[in-house]
XYZ file of N, CA and C in Angstrom:
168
model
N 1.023 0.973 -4.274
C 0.394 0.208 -3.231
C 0.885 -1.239 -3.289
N 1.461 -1.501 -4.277
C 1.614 -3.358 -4.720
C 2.884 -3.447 -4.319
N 3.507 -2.328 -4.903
C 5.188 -2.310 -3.866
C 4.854 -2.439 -2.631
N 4.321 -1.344 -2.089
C 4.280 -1.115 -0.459
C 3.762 -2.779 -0.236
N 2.983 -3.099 -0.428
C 2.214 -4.941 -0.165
C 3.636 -5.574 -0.128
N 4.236 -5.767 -1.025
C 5.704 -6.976 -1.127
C 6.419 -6.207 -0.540
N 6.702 -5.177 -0.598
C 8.421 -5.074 0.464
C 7.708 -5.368 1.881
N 6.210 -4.938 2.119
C 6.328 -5.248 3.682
C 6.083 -7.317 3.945
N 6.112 -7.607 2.835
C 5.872 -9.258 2.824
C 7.186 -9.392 3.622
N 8.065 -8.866 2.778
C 9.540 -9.565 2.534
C 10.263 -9.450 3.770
N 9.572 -7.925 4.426
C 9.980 -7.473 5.757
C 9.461 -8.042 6.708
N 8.459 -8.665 6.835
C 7.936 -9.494 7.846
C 8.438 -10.385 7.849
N 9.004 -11.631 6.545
C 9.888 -12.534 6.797
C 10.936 -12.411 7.622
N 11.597 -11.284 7.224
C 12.515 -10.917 8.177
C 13.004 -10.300 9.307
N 11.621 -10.156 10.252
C 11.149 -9.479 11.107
C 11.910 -9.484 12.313
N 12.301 -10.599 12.651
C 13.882 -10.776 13.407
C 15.052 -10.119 13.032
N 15.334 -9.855 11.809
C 16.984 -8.956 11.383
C 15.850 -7.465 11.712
N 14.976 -7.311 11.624
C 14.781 -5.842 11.525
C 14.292 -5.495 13.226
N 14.326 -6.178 14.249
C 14.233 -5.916 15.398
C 15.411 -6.044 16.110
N 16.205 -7.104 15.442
C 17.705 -6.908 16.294
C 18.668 -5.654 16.216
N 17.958 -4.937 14.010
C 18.622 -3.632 14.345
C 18.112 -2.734 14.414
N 17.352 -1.993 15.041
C 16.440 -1.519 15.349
C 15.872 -0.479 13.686
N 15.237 -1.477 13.085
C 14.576 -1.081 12.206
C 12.748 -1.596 12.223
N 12.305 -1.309 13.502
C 10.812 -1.880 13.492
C 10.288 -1.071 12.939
N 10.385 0.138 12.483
C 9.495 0.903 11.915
C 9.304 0.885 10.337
N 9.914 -0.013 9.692
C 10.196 -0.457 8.596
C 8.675 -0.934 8.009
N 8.166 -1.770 8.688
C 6.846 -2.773 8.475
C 5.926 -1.578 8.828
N 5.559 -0.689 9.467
C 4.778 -0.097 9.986
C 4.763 0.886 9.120
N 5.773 1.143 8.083
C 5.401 1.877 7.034
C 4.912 1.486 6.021
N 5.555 0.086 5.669
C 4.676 -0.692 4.561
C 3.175 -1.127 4.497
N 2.793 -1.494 6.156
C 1.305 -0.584 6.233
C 0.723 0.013 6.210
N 1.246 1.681 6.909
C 0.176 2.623 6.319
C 0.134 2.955 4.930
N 1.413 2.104 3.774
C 1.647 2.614 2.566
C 0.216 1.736 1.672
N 0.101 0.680 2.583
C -1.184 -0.064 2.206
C -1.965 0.233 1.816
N -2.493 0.636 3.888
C -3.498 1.646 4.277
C -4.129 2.933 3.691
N -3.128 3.649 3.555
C -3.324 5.229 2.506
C -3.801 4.915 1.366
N -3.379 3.435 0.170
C -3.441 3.658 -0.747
C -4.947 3.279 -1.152
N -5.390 2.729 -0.313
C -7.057 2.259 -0.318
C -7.708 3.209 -0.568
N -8.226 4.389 -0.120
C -8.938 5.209 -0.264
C -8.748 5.845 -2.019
N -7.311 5.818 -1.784
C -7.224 6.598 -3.304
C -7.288 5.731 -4.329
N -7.017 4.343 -4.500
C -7.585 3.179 -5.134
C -8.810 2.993 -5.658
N -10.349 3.370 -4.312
C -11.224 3.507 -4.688
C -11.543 4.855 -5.185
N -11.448 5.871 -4.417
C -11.188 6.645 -5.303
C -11.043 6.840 -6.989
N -10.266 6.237 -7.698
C -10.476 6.260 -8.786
C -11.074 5.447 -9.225
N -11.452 4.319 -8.933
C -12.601 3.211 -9.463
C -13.677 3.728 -9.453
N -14.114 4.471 -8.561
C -15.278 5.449 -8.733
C -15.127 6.249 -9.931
N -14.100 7.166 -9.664
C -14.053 8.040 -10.886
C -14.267 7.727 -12.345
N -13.566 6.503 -12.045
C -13.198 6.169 -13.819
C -14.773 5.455 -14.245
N -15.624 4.625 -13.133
C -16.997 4.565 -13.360
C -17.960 5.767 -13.929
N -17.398 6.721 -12.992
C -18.291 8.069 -13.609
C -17.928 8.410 -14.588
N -16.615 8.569 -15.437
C -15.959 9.164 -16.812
C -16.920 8.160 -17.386
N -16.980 7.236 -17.908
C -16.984 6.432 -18.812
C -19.030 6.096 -18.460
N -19.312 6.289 -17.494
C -20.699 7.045 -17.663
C -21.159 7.825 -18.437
N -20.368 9.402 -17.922
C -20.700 10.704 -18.247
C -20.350 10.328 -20.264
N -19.317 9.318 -20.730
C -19.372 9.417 -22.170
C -20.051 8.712 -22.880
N -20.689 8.072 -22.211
C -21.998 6.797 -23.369
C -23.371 7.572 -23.155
């Protein structure tokens, strides 16, 4: 998810080279790579709350 965050930084800087060659879909992946990773992020923050519950 921290990759997906910086390459789409780096790609937005350069958001002009990636529309002149038609690479717009570039950024729009580094978002949903964001996007997707949220759920499963919390996802385990939950989990790992409950492990470490379930052992004390």
């Amino acid at each position: 998810m921290a990759a997906f965050a910086l390459v789409g930084l780096v790609l937005l800087l350069n958001r002009d080279w990636l529309t002149a060659n038609g690479h717009e879909s570039w950024l729009s992946i580094c978002v949903a790579g964001v996007i997707w990773g949220i759920p499963g992020l919390l996802t385990m923050i939950v989990h790992d709350r409950h492990r470490k519950a379930r052992r004390s």
